[in-house]
Amino acid sequence: MPPKSKQAKKGAAANSPAIDTTKPKPETPNWPPMQPLVPASDLYLTDLLPDQIVTIPHFWTTTLCKTYVNFLASLTLTTTPGKPKKGDAVRVNDRFQIDDPLFAERLWSGTALKELVTHPVIDGEALDEAAKRKLWGGDVLGLNSNIRIYRYSAGQFFDQHYDDANNISFPSSTSPSPIPAKTTWTLLLYLTSPATGCQGGETVFYPDAPSRREAAPEPVVAELEVGMALLHRHGKDCLLHEGKEVTQGEKWVIRSDLCVRR
């Protein structure tokens, strides 16, 4: 595992890859309604790795995930280049990328996500304001409008990498001027799992060794679960991680990022 002090391979940066302006801008999809949903009172945050990886089991219902998989399969997806740019991790998947503030807002405030993040109770323990700001990296504004859809078919994977953070302009509901913001956590929403025929594709994190003389802790494995949301720190605090090869079926993921005020 490369130490943080050295150049690491980059992966799914919050605003990377940039949308190619030489190509026609994709039309905004007519996304299906986000229904049915589980109420916030029936959901909870749980630590997969304290202060680094948080999950929300059953964030989306099985029915909603199936609806979205069927819809997303109708989009025009682009296969990532087989040979990555220098310094980038090897990634083999199909993807769709769109800047859609309305979808980001629906995913944020039209679901239980906003309530769970802004009033966090992790494994039964409520966080006060100071602890909340420390956890998320500042005052949370919502989700990055850069929405990415990933499909991994059998044989596809995402090699070990770090997710970059980005400075962005966040739309304001009270002012014509955007709010200076930055991304701090990656959001991954898993739509498929072994229950739907997807084998492999686990997200595996590699915690740093406490010191040069000590061995690194065991990898932390996030198994695929239909409808589970996973949040993990990115930027300077990101853990080395990878998306394991899918061996059967398809792995579908919706990706965005948590944004805080700069």
PDB file of C-alpha atoms in Angstrom, residues 14 26 37 39 41 51 64 72 80 85 96 122 132 158 165-166 170 177-178 182-183 186 199 216 219 231 237 250:
ATOM      1  CA  ALA A  14     -15.440  14.501  -7.080  1.00  0.00           C
ATOM      2  CA  PRO A  26     -26.073  14.528 -22.537  1.00  0.00           C
ATOM      3  CA  LEU A  37     -38.791   5.096   0.431  1.00  0.00           C
ATOM      4  CA  PRO A  39     -38.779   6.816   6.493  1.00  0.00           C
ATOM      5  CA  SER A  41     -37.235   7.009  11.634  1.00  0.00           C
ATOM      6  CA  ASP A  51     -14.547   8.412  11.533  1.00  0.00           C
ATOM      7  CA  LEU A  64     -36.832   1.352  -5.910  1.00  0.00           C
ATOM      8  CA  LEU A  72     -30.330   3.224 -15.888  1.00  0.00           C
ATOM      9  CA  THR A  80     -13.826   3.788 -19.536  1.00  0.00           C
ATOM     10  CA  LYS A  85      -3.875   8.443 -17.843  1.00  0.00           C
ATOM     11  CA  PHE A  96     -22.896   7.887 -17.274  1.00  0.00           C
ATOM     12  CA  ILE A 122     -24.272   6.672  14.733  1.00  0.00           C
ATOM     13  CA  LYS A 132     -20.944  16.685  13.551  1.00  0.00           C
ATOM     14  CA  PHE A 158     -11.685  -0.457 -10.127  1.00  0.00           C
ATOM     15  CA  ALA A 165     -11.663  16.265  -3.069  1.00  0.00           C
ATOM     16  CA  ASN A 166     -12.744  19.289  -5.096  1.00  0.00           C
ATOM     17  CA  PHE A 170     -22.914  25.053  -4.650  1.00  0.00           C
ATOM     18  CA  SER A 177     -24.782  33.706  -6.174  1.00  0.00           C
ATOM     19  CA  PRO A 178     -23.525  30.180  -5.543  1.00  0.00           C
ATOM     20  CA  LYS A 182     -15.820  21.670  -1.101  1.00  0.00           C
ATOM     21  CA  THR A 183     -16.443  17.938  -1.205  1.00  0.00           C
ATOM     22  CA  THR A 186     -17.851  10.108  -1.257  1.00  0.00           C
ATOM     23  CA  GLN A 199     -21.065 -11.756  -7.390  1.00  0.00           C
ATOM     24  CA  ALA A 216      -1.326  -2.279   8.683  1.00  0.00           C
ATOM     25  CA  PRO A 219      -8.664  -4.549   5.137  1.00  0.00           C
ATOM     26  CA  LEU A 231     -20.162   7.314   2.810  1.00  0.00           C
ATOM     27  CA  ASP A 237      -8.082  11.747   4.650  1.00  0.00           C
ATOM     28  CA  GLU A 250     -23.896  -6.593 -12.779  1.00  0.00           C
TER      29      GLU A 250
END
